[in-house]
mmCIF file of C-alpha atoms and ligand atoms in Angstrom:
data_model
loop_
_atom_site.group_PDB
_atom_site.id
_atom_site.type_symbol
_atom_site.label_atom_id
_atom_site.label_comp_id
_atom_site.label_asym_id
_atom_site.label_seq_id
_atom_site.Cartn_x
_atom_site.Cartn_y
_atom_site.Cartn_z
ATOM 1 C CA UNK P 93 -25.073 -3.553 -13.563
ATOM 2 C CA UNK P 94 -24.631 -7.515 -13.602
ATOM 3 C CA UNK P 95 -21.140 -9.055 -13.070
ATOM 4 C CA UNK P 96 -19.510 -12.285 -14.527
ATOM 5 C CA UNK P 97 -17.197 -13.866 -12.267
ATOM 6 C CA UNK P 98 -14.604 -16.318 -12.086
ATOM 7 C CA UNK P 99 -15.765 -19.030 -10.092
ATOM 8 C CA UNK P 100 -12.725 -19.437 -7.941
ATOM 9 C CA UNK P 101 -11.376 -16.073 -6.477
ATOM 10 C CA UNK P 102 -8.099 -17.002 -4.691
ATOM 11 C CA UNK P 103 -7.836 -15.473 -1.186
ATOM 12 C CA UNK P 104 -4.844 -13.269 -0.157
ATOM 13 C CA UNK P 105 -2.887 -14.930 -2.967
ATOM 14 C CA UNK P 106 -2.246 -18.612 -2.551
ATOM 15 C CA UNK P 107 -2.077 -18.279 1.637
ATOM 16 C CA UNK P 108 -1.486 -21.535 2.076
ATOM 17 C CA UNK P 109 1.807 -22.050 -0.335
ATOM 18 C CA UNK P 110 3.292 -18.533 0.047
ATOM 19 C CA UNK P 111 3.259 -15.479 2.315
ATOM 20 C CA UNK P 112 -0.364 -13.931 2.437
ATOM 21 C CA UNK P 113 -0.757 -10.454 0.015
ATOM 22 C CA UNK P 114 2.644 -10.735 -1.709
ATOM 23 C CA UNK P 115 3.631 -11.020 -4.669
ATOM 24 C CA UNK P 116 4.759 -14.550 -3.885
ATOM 25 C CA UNK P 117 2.158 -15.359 -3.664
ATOM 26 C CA UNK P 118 0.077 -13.554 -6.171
ATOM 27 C CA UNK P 119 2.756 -15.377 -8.626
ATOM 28 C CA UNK P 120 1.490 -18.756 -6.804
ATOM 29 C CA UNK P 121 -2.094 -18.133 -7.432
ATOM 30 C CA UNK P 122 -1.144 -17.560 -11.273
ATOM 31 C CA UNK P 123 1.145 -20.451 -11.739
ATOM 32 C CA UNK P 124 -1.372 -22.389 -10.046
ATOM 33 C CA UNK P 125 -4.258 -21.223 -12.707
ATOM 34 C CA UNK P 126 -5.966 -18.741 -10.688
ATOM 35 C CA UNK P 127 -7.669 -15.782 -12.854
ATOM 36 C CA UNK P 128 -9.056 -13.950 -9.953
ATOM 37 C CA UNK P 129 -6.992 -12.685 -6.606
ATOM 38 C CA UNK P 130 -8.937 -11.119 -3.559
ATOM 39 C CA UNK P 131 -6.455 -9.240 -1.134
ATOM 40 C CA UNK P 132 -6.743 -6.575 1.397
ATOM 41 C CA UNK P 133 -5.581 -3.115 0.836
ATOM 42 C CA UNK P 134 -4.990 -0.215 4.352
ATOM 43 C CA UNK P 135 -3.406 2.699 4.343
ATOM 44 C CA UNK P 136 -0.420 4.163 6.270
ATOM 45 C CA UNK P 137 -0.064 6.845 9.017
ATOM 46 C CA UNK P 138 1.284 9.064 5.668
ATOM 47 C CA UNK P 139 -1.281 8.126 3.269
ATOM 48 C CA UNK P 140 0.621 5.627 0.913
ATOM 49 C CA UNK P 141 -1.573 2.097 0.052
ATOM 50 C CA UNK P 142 -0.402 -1.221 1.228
ATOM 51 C CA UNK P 143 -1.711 -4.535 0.444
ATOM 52 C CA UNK P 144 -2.340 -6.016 4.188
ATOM 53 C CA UNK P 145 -4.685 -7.762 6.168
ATOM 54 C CA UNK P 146 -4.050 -7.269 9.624
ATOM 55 C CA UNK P 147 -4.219 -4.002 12.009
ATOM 56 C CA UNK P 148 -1.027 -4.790 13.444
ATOM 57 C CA UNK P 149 2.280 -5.810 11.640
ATOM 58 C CA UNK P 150 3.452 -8.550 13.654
ATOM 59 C CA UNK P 151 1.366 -12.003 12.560
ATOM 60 C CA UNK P 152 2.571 -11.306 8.814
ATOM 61 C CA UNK P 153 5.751 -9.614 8.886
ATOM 62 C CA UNK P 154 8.755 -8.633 10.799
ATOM 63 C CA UNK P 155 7.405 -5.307 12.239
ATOM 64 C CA UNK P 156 6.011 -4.043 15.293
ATOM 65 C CA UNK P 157 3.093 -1.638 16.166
ATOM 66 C CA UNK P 158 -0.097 -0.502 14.327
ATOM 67 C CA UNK P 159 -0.178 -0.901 10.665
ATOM 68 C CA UNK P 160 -2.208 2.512 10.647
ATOM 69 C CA UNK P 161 0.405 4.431 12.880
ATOM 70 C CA UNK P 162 3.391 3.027 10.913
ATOM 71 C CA UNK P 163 5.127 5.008 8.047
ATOM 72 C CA UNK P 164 5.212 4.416 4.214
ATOM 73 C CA UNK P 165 9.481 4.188 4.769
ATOM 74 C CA UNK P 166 8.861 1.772 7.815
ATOM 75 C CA UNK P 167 6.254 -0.722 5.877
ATOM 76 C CA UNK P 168 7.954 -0.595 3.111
ATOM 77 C CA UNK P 169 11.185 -1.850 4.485
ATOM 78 C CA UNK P 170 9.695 -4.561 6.993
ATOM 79 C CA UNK P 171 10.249 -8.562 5.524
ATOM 80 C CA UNK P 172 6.829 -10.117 4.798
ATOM 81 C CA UNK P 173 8.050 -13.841 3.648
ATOM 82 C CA UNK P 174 10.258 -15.025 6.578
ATOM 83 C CA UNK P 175 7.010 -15.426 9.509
ATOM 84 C CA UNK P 176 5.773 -18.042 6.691
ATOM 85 C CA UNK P 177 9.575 -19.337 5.863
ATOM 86 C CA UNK P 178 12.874 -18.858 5.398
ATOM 87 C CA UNK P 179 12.287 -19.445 1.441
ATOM 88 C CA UNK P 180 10.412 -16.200 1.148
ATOM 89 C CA UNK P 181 12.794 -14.214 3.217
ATOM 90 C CA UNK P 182 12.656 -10.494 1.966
ATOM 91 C CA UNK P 183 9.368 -10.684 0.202
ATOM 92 C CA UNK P 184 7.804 -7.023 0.706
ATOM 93 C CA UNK P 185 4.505 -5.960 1.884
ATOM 94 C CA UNK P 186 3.197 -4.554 -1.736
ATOM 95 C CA UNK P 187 1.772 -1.322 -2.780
ATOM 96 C CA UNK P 188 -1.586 -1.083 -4.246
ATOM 97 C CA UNK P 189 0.277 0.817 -7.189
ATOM 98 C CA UNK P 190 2.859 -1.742 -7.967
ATOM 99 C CA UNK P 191 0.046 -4.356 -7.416
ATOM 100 C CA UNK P 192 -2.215 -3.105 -9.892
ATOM 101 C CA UNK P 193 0.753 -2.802 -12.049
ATOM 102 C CA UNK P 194 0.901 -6.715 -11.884
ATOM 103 C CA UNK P 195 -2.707 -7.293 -12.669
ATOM 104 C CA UNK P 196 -2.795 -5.468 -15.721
ATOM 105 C CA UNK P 197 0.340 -6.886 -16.601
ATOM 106 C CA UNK P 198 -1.016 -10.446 -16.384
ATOM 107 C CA UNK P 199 -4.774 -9.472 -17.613
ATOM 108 C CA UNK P 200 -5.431 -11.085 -13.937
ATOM 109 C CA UNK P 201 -8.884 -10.040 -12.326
ATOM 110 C CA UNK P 202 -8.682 -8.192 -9.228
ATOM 111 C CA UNK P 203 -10.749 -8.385 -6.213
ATOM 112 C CA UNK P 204 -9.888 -5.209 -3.838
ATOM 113 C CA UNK P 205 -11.112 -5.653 -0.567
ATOM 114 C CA UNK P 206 -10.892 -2.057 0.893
ATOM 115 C CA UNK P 207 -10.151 -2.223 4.709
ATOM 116 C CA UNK P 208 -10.093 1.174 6.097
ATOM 117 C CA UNK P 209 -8.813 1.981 9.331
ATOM 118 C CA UNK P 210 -11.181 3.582 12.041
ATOM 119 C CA UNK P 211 -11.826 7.368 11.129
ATOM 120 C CA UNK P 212 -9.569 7.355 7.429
ATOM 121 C CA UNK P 213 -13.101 5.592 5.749
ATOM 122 C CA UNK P 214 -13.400 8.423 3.110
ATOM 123 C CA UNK P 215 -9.461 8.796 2.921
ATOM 124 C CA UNK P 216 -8.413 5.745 2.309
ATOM 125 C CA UNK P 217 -11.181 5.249 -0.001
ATOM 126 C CA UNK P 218 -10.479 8.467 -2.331
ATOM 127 C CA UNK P 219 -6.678 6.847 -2.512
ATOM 128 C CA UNK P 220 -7.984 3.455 -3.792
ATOM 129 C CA UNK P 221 -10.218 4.750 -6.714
ATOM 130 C CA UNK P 222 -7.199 7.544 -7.589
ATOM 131 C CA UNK P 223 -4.689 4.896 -7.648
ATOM 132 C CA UNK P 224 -7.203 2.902 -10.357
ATOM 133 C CA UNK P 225 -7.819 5.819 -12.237
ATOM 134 C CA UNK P 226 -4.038 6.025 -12.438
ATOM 135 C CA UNK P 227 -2.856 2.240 -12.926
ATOM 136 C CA UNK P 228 -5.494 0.533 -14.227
ATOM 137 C CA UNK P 229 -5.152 -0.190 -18.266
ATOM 138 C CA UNK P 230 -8.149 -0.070 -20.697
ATOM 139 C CA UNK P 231 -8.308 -3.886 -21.726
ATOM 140 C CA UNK P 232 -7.060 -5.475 -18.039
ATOM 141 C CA UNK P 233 -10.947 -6.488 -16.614
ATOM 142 C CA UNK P 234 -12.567 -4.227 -14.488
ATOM 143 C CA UNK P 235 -11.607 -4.858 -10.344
ATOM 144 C CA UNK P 236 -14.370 -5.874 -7.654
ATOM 145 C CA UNK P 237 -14.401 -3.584 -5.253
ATOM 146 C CA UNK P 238 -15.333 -4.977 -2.007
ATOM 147 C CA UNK P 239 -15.910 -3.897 1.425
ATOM 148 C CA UNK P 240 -17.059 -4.691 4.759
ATOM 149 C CA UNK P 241 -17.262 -0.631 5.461
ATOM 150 C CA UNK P 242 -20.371 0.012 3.514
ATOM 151 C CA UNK P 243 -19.214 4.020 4.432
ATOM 152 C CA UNK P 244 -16.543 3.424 1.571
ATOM 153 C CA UNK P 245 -18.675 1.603 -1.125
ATOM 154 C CA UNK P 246 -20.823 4.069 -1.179
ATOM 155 C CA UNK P 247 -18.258 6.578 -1.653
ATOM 156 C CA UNK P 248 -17.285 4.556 -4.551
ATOM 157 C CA UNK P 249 -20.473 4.331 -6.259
ATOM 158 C CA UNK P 250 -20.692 8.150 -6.267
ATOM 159 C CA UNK P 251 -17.089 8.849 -7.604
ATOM 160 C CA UNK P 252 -16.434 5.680 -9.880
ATOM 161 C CA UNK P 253 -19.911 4.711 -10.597
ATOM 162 C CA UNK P 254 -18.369 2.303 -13.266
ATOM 163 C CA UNK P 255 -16.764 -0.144 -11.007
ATOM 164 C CA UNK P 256 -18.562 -2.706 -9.195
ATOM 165 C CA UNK P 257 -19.041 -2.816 -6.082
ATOM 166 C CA UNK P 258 -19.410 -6.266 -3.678
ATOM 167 C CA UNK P 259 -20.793 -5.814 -0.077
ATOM 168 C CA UNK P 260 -18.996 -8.225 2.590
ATOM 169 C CA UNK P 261 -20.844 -9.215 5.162
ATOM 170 C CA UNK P 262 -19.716 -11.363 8.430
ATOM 171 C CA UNK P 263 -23.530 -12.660 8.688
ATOM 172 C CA UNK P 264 -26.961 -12.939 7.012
ATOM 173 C CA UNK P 265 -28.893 -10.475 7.452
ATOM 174 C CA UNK P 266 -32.220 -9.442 6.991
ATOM 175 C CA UNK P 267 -32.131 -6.096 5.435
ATOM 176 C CA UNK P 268 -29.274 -7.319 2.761
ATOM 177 C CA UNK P 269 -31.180 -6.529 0.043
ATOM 178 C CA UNK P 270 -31.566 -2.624 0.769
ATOM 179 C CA UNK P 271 -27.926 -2.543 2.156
ATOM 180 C CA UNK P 272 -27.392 -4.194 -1.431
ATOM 181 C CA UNK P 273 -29.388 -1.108 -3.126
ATOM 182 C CA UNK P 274 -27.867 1.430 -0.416
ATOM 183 C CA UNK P 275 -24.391 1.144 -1.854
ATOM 184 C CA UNK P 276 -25.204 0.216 -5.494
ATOM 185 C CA UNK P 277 -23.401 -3.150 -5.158
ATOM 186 C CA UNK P 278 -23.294 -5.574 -7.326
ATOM 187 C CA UNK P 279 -22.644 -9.023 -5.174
ATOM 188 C CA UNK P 280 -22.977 -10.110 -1.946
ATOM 189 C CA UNK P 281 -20.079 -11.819 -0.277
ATOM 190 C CA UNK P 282 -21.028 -13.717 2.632
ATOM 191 C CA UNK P 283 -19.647 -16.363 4.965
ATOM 192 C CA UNK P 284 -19.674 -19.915 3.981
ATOM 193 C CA UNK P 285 -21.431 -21.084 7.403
ATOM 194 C CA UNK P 286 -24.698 -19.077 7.080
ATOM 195 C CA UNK P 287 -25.108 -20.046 3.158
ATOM 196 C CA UNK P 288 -27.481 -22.188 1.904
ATOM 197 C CA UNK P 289 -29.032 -23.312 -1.415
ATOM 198 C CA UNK P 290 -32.207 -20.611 -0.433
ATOM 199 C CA UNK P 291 -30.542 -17.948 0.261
ATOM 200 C CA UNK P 292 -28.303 -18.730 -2.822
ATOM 201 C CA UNK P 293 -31.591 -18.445 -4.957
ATOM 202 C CA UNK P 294 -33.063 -15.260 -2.930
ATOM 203 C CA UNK P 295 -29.694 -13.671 -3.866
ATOM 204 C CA UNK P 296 -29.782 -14.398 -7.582
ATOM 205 C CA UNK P 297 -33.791 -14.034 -7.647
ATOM 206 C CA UNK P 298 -32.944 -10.655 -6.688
ATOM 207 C CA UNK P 299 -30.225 -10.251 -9.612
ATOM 208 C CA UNK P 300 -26.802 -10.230 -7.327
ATOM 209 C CA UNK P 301 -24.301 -12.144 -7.552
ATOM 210 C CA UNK P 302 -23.398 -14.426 -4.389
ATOM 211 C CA UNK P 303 -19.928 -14.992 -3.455
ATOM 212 C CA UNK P 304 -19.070 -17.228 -0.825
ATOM 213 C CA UNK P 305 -16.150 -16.637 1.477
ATOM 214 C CA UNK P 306 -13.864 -18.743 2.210
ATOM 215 C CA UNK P 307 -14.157 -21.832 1.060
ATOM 216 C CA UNK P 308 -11.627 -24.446 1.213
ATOM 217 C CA UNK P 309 -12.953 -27.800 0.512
ATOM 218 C CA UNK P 310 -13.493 -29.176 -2.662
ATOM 219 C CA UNK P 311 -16.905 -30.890 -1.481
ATOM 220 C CA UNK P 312 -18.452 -27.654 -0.540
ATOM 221 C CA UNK P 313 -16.536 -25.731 -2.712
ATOM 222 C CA UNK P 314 -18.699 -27.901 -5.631
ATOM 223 C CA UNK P 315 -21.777 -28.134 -3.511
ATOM 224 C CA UNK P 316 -22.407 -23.962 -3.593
ATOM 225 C CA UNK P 317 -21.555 -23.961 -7.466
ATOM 226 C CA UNK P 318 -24.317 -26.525 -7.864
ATOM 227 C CA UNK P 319 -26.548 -24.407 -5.549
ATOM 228 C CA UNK P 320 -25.721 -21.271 -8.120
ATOM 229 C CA UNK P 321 -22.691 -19.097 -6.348
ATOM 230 C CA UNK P 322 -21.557 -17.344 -8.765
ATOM 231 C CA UNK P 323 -17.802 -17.299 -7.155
ATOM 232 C CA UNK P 324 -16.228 -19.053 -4.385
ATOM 233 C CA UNK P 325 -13.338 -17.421 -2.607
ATOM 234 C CA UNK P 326 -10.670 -19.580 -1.685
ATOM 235 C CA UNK P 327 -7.276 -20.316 -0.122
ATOM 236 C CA UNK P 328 -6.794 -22.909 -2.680
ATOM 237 C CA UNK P 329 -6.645 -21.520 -6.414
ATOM 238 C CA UNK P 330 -6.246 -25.629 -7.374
ATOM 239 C CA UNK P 331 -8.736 -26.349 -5.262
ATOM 240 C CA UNK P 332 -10.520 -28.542 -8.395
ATOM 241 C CA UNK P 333 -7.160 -29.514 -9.544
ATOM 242 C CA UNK P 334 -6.430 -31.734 -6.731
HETATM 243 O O1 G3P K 60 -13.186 -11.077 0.784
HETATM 244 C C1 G3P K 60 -13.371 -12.205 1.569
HETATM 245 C C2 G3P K 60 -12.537 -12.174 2.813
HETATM 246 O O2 G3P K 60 -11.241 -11.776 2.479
HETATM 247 C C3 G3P K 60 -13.073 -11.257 3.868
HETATM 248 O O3 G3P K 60 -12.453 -11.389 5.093
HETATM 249 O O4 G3P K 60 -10.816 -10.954 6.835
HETATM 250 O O5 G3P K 60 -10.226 -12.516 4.996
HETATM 251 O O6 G3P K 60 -10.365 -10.072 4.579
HETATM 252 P P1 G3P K 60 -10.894 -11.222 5.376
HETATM 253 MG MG1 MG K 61 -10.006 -10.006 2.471
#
């Protein structure tokens, strides 16, 4: 399976103009021209999916505690806009359901970065590709799937085969390729520091895609496009516009 991509995949929304993995600012991204959001997804103590980045609650919202032992009630009453400012107060930490809701709605391409918690791989996992099968519309684009846990890709790629799959990792490594093949991915996602133009080309010799994570000046930004990325992931969604 090949994959087109946008070229710009905004990060967490619009971070930088609105509070991370909210609708806020998923709404940013949009007004701001994005046509591709990455953003996290964990699950609850009960089993319910949130879109969130963190392990614990308290850098992005007004809880307290584990994100993993905290209840569907409790997450889904916490305020996710005031930590960034008062403007956003009451924004809510969303649910992958109403979240892929809003895609579809707005024909917007989704990148899901599944972030299981230790132990609740398989779990949380099972949850994500129901909650597709449930939400996801016919003519909305197909999500990217991505995932650090290579435990949960694979998982994928056996129940959802259709879907593709990226594989996130924090460095280059070696054996990329066969991790690559291992999970039936489709792109590699990789760091901005340990990409070059070669390893751009031994990617898309190999007939990946290369995403390049997280890139937030317009000088680089352009300087991996020219080297062949086939998607930059970003902060910025008007990164160009600027
Ligand atoms: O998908 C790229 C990037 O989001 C991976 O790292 O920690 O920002 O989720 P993180
Ligand atoms: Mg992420």
């Amino acid at each position: 399976m090949t994959i087109t991509l946008e070229p710009l995949i905004a990060h967490r929304g619009a971070a930088p103009y609105a509070p991370e993995n909210t609708f806020a600012a998923f709404e940013k991204a949009r007004e701001l021209g994005a046509r591709s959001i990455e953003f996290d997804v964990m699950m609850s103590a009960d089993g319910e999916l949130f879109v969130f980045h963190d392990a614990n609650l308290r850098r992005t919202s007004n809880g307290r505690g584990q994100f993993g032992d905290s209840s569907s009630d409790y997450i889904a009453s916490l305020d996710a806009g005031s930590w960034f400012s008062q403007q956003f107060r009451g924004e809510k930490i969303p649910t992958l359901k109403e979240t892929l809701r809003w895609f579809a709605r707005h024909s917007m391409h989704a990148n899901i970065e599944i972030k299981p918690l230790p132990g609740r791989t398989d779990d949380t996992t099972t949850a994500v590709l129901s909650c597709i099968n449930q939400c996801w519309s016919s003519d909305a684009p197909l999500p990217l799937l991505s995932s650090f846990n290579e435990q949960a890709l694979l998982l994928c790629s056996r129940l959802l085969p259709e879907l593709p799959l990226g594989l996130l990792l924090l460095n280059w490594k070696s054996d990329w390729l066969s991790r690559l093949q291992n999970v039936n991915g489709v792109s590699l996602h990789l760091p901005k520091h340990v990409v070059n133009k070669e390893r751009i080309n031994t990617v898309k010799n190999e007939g990946y895609a290369m995403c390049v994570y997280t890139v937030n000046s317009k000088k680089w930004a352009r300087r991996f496009w020219e080297w062949g990325a086939d998607a930059i992931i970003s902060d910025y969604p008007d990164l160009m516009a600027n």
